[in-house]
Amino acid sequence: MTNRPLPGAAPPPGPSAQPAPREAGPDGPEPGAAALPAARRAAGSGPAKGASPAPVRTAARPGRRGGGGRKSPLARGGWTPWLYLAPALVVIGGLLVYPVYQLGLISFLEYTQAQVSGGEPATFQGFGNYATLFGDPQFWQVLLATVLFAGACVVSTLAVGCALAVLLTRVRAVPRLALMLAALGAWATPAVTGSTVWLLLFDPDFGPVNRILGLGDHSWTYGRYSAFALVLLEVVWCSFPFVMVTVYAGIRAVPAEVLEAASLDGASQWRIWRSVLAPMLRPILVVVTIQSVIWDFKVFTQIYVMTGGGGIAGQNLVLNVYAYQKAFASSQYSLGSAIGVVMLLILLAVTLVYLRLIRRQGEEL
């Protein structure tokens, strides 16, 4: 007799019977034993009877705490860097915070020679000094002249410095050393000394430049544009060495294979600079550009020495010289302080742009 299965009972599995395969889910086939956690593989196909299943840990998402995300510099280094910087920060804070506070305070007061001598008390004017300053047409003319003059100085300095940096990579060791020493000598020359030397070179009576060019007794400081051009040449002369040395160091860091590949492809020197070197030197160019803007916007010594305090009838005034005339020549210290605050805000905006660009470069790198 054969044993028939009872109605409703499942047939017993045979020796060759295999379990039916599971259907694949929407994310693909179910992981096998090799993908299970080590704790479940060591315990068998499932937890023992009466035992709670072992917890399964999942990998933390990147960006969360403890999951390998970025940590702040303070969390990585602690307070040690700030302890080293604390003495310098205290000194810089004492040298900058108090003068800036006094500058802003005086700009809101009526502060003239009478208040300095103690004959009259200083009275609060609010934004009256700024209203007087912004209502003066000469202020806007000087501001426009300062922006244009600083822009011309920055462009000329970058052009000369970058061109000479490329030239340094093309000449031999001896001419390179001579050019570097000459540039560093111009950079180390004080502004007053350099301005005086340039005045002697372009002197209408004894200057060699007029004799070489055959200009007779032409006065370079008499006309407005010729005086600005003369000061621009002196500013570029004492500023281009910083750009040249910095850009030259960046060019030397570029792999030689990249430049050789561009030359083999038939690229000219200008094309190599524009398409290869300039993009690779972008962080360095950003630094030298912003620093040149800050330096050239604050030009005082060259204008004051070479144009005699601002030129004929103030035709060569820039903001620094304009503030000096208002504060010390006219004894309107409150107006001079207001001009200083305006310059501080403009340069602060330029600095913030500089920091933003540096941060972007750091994120890209």
PDB file of N, CA and C in Angstrom, residues 4 46 171 194 231 249 297 313 330 347:
ATOM      1  N   ARG A   4      -0.973   7.655   1.238  1.00  0.00           N
ATOM      2  CA  ARG A   4      -1.486   8.872   0.585  1.00  0.00           C
ATOM      3  C   ARG A   4      -1.491  10.022   1.592  1.00  0.00           C
ATOM      4  N   GLY A  46      19.497  32.201  11.689  1.00  0.00           N
ATOM      5  CA  GLY A  46      18.555  33.037  12.424  1.00  0.00           C
ATOM      6  C   GLY A  46      18.912  33.015  13.874  1.00  0.00           C
ATOM      7  N   VAL A 171      65.127  83.701 -19.714  1.00  0.00           N
ATOM      8  CA  VAL A 171      66.512  84.160 -19.785  1.00  0.00           C
ATOM      9  C   VAL A 171      67.400  83.233 -18.957  1.00  0.00           C
ATOM     10  N   GLY A 194      62.017 107.364  -3.575  1.00  0.00           N
ATOM     11  CA  GLY A 194      61.693 107.075  -4.965  1.00  0.00           C
ATOM     12  C   GLY A 194      60.987 108.224  -5.650  1.00  0.00           C
ATOM     13  N   VAL A 231      53.090 110.121 -11.689  1.00  0.00           N
ATOM     14  CA  VAL A 231      52.916 109.403 -10.423  1.00  0.00           C
ATOM     15  C   VAL A 231      52.618 107.931 -10.683  1.00  0.00           C
ATOM     16  N   ALA A 249      57.290  82.725  -8.961  1.00  0.00           N
ATOM     17  CA  ALA A 249      57.270  81.532  -8.105  1.00  0.00           C
ATOM     18  C   ALA A 249      56.139  80.587  -8.502  1.00  0.00           C
ATOM     19  N   PHE A 297      44.881 102.145  -3.810  1.00  0.00           N
ATOM     20  CA  PHE A 297      43.776 102.997  -3.390  1.00  0.00           C
ATOM     21  C   PHE A 297      44.194 103.922  -2.253  1.00  0.00           C
ATOM     22  N   ALA A 313      45.614 123.878  -7.765  1.00  0.00           N
ATOM     23  CA  ALA A 313      44.188 123.982  -7.456  1.00  0.00           C
ATOM     24  C   ALA A 313      43.571 122.614  -7.138  1.00  0.00           C
ATOM     25  N   SER A 330      43.007 122.413   6.821  1.00  0.00           N
ATOM     26  CA  SER A 330      41.821 123.216   7.131  1.00  0.00           C
ATOM     27  C   SER A 330      41.358 123.063   8.570  1.00  0.00           C
ATOM     28  N   LEU A 347      37.623  99.840   1.483  1.00  0.00           N
ATOM     29  CA  LEU A 347      38.667  98.816   1.555  1.00  0.00           C
ATOM     30  C   LEU A 347      38.185  97.569   2.279  1.00  0.00           C
TER      31      LEU A 347
END
